[in-house]
Short mmCIF file of C-alpha atoms in Angstrom, two decimals:
data_model
loop_
_atom_site.label_atom_id
_atom_site.label_comp_id
_atom_site.label_asym_id
_atom_site.label_seq_id
_atom_site.Cartn_x
_atom_site.Cartn_y
_atom_site.Cartn_z
CA UNK A 1 92.20 121.49 96.81
CA UNK A 2 93.55 122.25 100.27
CA UNK A 3 95.85 125.26 100.50
CA UNK A 4 99.04 125.53 102.52
CA UNK A 5 97.47 128.37 104.51
CA UNK A 6 94.57 126.11 105.51
CA UNK A 7 97.00 123.57 106.94
CA UNK A 8 98.99 126.28 108.72
CA UNK A 9 95.70 127.61 110.11
CA UNK A 10 94.80 124.19 111.53
CA UNK A 11 98.21 123.94 113.17
CA UNK A 12 98.03 127.48 114.54
CA UNK A 13 94.61 126.79 116.06
CA UNK A 14 96.01 123.89 118.07
CA UNK A 15 99.02 125.93 119.11
CA UNK A 16 96.71 128.63 120.57
CA UNK A 17 99.02 131.27 119.10
CA UNK A 18 96.46 133.56 117.46
CA UNK A 19 98.87 136.36 116.60
CA UNK A 20 101.70 134.00 115.59
CA UNK A 21 104.10 135.40 118.15
CA UNK A 22 105.63 132.16 119.47
CA UNK A 23 105.50 130.43 116.11
CA UNK A 24 105.75 133.02 113.28
CA UNK A 25 104.23 132.33 109.87
CA UNK A 26 107.65 131.85 108.25
CA UNK A 27 108.52 129.22 110.85
CA UNK A 28 105.24 127.35 110.34
CA UNK A 29 105.88 127.43 106.60
CA UNK A 30 109.27 125.82 107.20
CA UNK A 31 107.54 123.15 109.28
CA UNK A 32 105.14 122.53 106.39
CA UNK A 33 108.00 122.03 103.93
CA UNK A 34 109.72 119.70 106.40
CA UNK A 35 106.46 117.77 106.84
CA UNK A 36 106.14 117.22 103.09
CA UNK A 37 109.70 115.85 103.01
CA UNK A 38 108.98 113.57 105.97
CA UNK A 39 105.86 112.15 104.32
CA UNK A 40 107.61 111.51 101.00
CA UNK A 41 110.64 109.91 102.65
CA UNK A 42 108.26 107.56 104.47
CA UNK A 43 106.01 107.07 101.43
CA UNK A 44 107.92 107.65 98.16
CA UNK A 45 104.71 107.19 96.16
CA UNK A 46 103.42 110.40 97.78
CA UNK A 47 105.98 112.19 95.61
CA UNK A 48 105.33 110.13 92.48
CA UNK A 49 105.99 111.89 89.18
CA UNK A 50 105.36 110.25 85.78
CA UNK A 51 108.15 111.34 83.45
CA UNK A 52 110.00 110.52 80.26
CA UNK A 53 113.63 109.74 81.06
CA UNK A 54 116.49 110.01 78.59
CA UNK A 55 118.76 106.97 78.86
CA UNK A 56 122.35 106.83 77.67
CA UNK A 57 124.02 103.99 75.73
CA UNK A 58 125.07 101.13 78.02
CA UNK A 59 123.38 99.23 80.82
CA UNK A 60 123.90 101.65 83.71
CA UNK A 61 121.45 104.55 83.99
CA UNK A 62 121.11 107.39 86.51
CA UNK A 63 117.99 109.25 87.52
CA UNK A 64 117.74 112.93 86.58
CA UNK A 65 118.64 115.66 89.06
CA UNK A 66 116.13 116.02 91.86
CA UNK A 67 114.69 112.51 91.55
CA UNK A 68 115.13 110.58 94.80
CA UNK A 69 114.37 107.07 93.59
CA UNK A 70 112.76 105.00 90.89
CA UNK A 71 109.20 103.84 91.59
CA UNK A 72 108.29 102.11 88.33
CA UNK A 73 109.39 101.68 84.72
CA UNK A 74 106.56 101.40 82.23
CA UNK A 75 107.93 101.08 78.72
CA UNK A 76 110.25 102.36 76.05
CA UNK A 77 108.61 105.60 75.00
CA UNK A 78 108.41 104.43 71.39
CA UNK A 79 108.32 100.71 71.96
CA UNK A 80 107.72 97.70 74.17
CA UNK A 81 106.96 97.40 77.86
CA UNK A 82 109.91 97.00 80.23
CA UNK A 83 109.61 94.32 82.90
CA UNK A 84 111.60 94.13 86.15
CA UNK A 85 114.12 91.35 86.64
CA UNK A 86 116.26 90.57 89.72
CA UNK A 87 119.94 91.24 89.18
CA UNK A 88 120.97 87.83 90.52
CA UNK A 89 118.89 86.16 87.80
CA UNK A 90 120.81 88.00 85.09
CA UNK A 91 124.10 87.45 86.91
CA UNK A 92 123.43 83.70 86.92
CA UNK A 93 121.97 83.28 83.43
CA UNK A 94 124.04 85.92 81.62
CA UNK A 95 127.24 86.68 83.57
CA UNK A 96 128.28 89.17 80.87
CA UNK A 97 124.85 90.81 80.62
CA UNK A 98 126.26 94.32 80.96
CA UNK A 99 128.02 93.87 77.61
CA UNK A 100 125.01 92.43 75.78
CA UNK A 101 123.38 95.09 73.64
CA UNK A 102 120.08 95.45 71.84
CA UNK A 103 116.60 96.82 72.39
CA UNK A 104 115.97 96.89 76.17
CA UNK A 105 113.34 94.44 77.44
CA UNK A 106 114.05 94.36 81.18
CA UNK A 107 115.25 96.69 83.90
CA UNK A 108 117.13 96.04 87.15
CA UNK A 109 116.63 98.19 90.24
CA UNK A 110 117.76 97.95 93.86
CA UNK A 111 116.81 100.08 96.88
CA UNK A 112 120.47 99.94 97.88
CA UNK A 113 121.28 102.33 95.02
CA UNK A 114 118.00 104.25 94.67
CA UNK A 115 119.20 106.68 92.00
CA UNK A 116 120.69 104.03 89.69
CA UNK A 117 119.04 101.39 87.51
CA UNK A 118 120.08 99.14 84.63
CA UNK A 119 118.60 98.25 81.26
CA UNK A 120 118.90 94.81 79.66
CA UNK A 121 119.92 94.36 76.94
CA UNK A 122 121.99 97.54 77.06
CA UNK A 123 120.92 100.10 74.43
CA UNK A 124 123.45 100.91 71.70
CA UNK A 125 122.21 104.48 71.50
CA UNK A 126 120.19 106.93 73.56
CA UNK A 127 116.61 105.83 74.26
CA UNK A 128 113.70 107.32 76.15
CA UNK A 129 111.60 105.44 78.69
CA UNK A 130 108.33 106.25 80.42
CA UNK A 131 108.85 105.88 84.16
CA UNK A 132 107.61 106.99 87.56
CA UNK A 133 110.11 108.59 89.91
CA UNK A 134 109.89 110.10 93.38
CA UNK A 135 110.48 113.83 93.77
CA UNK A 136 110.17 116.22 96.70
CA UNK A 137 108.29 119.36 95.58
CA UNK A 138 110.08 122.70 95.70
CA UNK A 139 109.80 124.45 99.05
CA UNK A 140 106.86 126.83 99.39
CA UNK A 141 107.14 130.32 100.87
CA UNK A 142 104.03 131.92 102.40
CA UNK A 143 104.11 135.61 103.30
CA UNK A 144 100.51 136.15 104.42
CA UNK A 145 97.42 134.17 105.39
CA UNK A 146 95.58 135.22 102.23
CA UNK A 147 97.93 133.15 100.08
CA UNK A 148 96.12 130.67 97.81
CA UNK A 149 99.00 128.28 97.10
CA UNK A 150 97.71 124.71 97.07
CA UNK A 151 99.52 121.79 98.65
CA UNK A 152 101.62 119.75 96.22
CA UNK A 153 100.87 116.38 97.72
CA UNK A 154 97.78 114.19 97.80
CA UNK A 155 95.11 115.32 100.27
CA UNK A 156 95.21 111.87 101.87
CA UNK A 157 98.32 113.11 103.69
CA UNK A 158 96.82 116.29 105.19
CA UNK A 159 96.48 114.84 108.71
CA UNK A 160 100.04 113.44 108.81
CA UNK A 161 101.27 116.85 107.62
CA UNK A 162 99.45 118.57 110.48
CA UNK A 163 100.78 116.12 113.07
CA UNK A 164 104.36 116.45 111.82
CA UNK A 165 104.12 120.25 111.97
CA UNK A 166 102.74 120.09 115.53
CA UNK A 167 105.54 117.70 116.48
CA UNK A 168 108.10 120.23 115.23
CA UNK A 169 106.31 123.16 116.85
CA UNK A 170 106.03 121.58 120.29
CA UNK A 171 109.61 120.30 120.01
CA UNK A 172 110.70 123.94 120.04
CA UNK A 173 110.29 123.97 123.82
CA UNK A 174 111.37 120.37 124.39
CA UNK A 175 114.88 121.31 125.56
CA UNK A 176 113.45 122.68 128.79
CA UNK A 177 111.02 119.83 129.20
CA UNK A 178 107.96 121.86 128.21
CA UNK A 179 105.62 120.36 125.62
CA UNK A 180 107.78 117.25 125.23
CA UNK A 181 104.78 115.00 125.78
CA UNK A 182 102.69 116.84 123.22
CA UNK A 183 105.53 116.74 120.70
CA UNK A 184 105.91 112.98 121.03
CA UNK A 185 102.14 112.48 120.93
CA UNK A 186 101.95 114.18 117.54
CA UNK A 187 105.02 112.34 116.26
CA UNK A 188 103.40 109.04 117.24
CA UNK A 189 100.18 110.10 115.51
CA UNK A 190 102.19 110.87 112.37
CA UNK A 191 103.95 107.50 112.51
CA UNK A 192 100.71 105.62 113.20
CA UNK A 193 98.91 107.23 110.27
CA UNK A 194 101.75 106.49 107.89
CA UNK A 195 101.87 102.91 109.16
CA UNK A 196 98.12 102.48 108.79
CA UNK A 197 98.30 103.64 105.19
CA UNK A 198 101.18 101.26 104.49
CA UNK A 199 99.22 98.34 105.96
CA UNK A 200 96.16 99.29 103.92
CA UNK A 201 98.24 99.44 100.75
CA UNK A 202 99.73 96.01 101.48
CA UNK A 203 96.24 94.58 102.01
CA UNK A 204 94.99 96.08 98.74
CA UNK A 205 98.04 94.68 96.94
CA UNK A 206 97.26 91.20 98.32
CA UNK A 207 93.63 91.54 97.25
CA UNK A 208 94.69 92.54 93.75
CA UNK A 209 97.10 89.61 93.51
CA UNK A 210 94.43 87.22 94.82
CA UNK A 211 92.00 88.40 92.18
CA UNK A 212 94.66 87.87 89.54
CA UNK A 213 95.31 84.35 90.88
CA UNK A 214 91.58 83.60 91.03
CA UNK A 215 91.41 83.20 94.81
CA UNK A 216 90.86 85.33 97.90
CA UNK A 217 93.26 87.26 100.11
#
């Protein structure tokens, strides 16, 4: 597994700052933590965490502290699968659905309120569900280049991490006009790589759906 120091080393090599005078290790470590956040904000699945969530009685549920958004709901921990349903469908078919209680069979989620979701029917008592949420890993502190701390994100995102860190590093001198072009070049590389991965994921999703439907993408 790639270590944080290895990524910092790659960045430092491109900065031509062998003794880390212009960009100290602590600063590069901050850039790394910022890069992880940037990747996960662009790709929430990069921070996916499979967890058991405790749900309270009633339809409205909130994600636990530190969880940014809901990615998927799998099942009641001790029971049936939970399937997604659009809120407008429930609003139309069951206008009073928030007051209907029983064993949950569906869940409602909207990106507009990323830390809130609803269960239907509403549970009468506390229940646990198996779900996938998005979390940003705790910030990492590196004090020397012998540190063996591994990155806490999939290695598929190593190159975007490096480009984001270089964008931040070269932006340090952007106020005076120096390195502005290099900063934007690395930001564009970051954006392009994230976009390419999104397009690839969409293509794979279409392929999977086509196979399910018995056709081709």
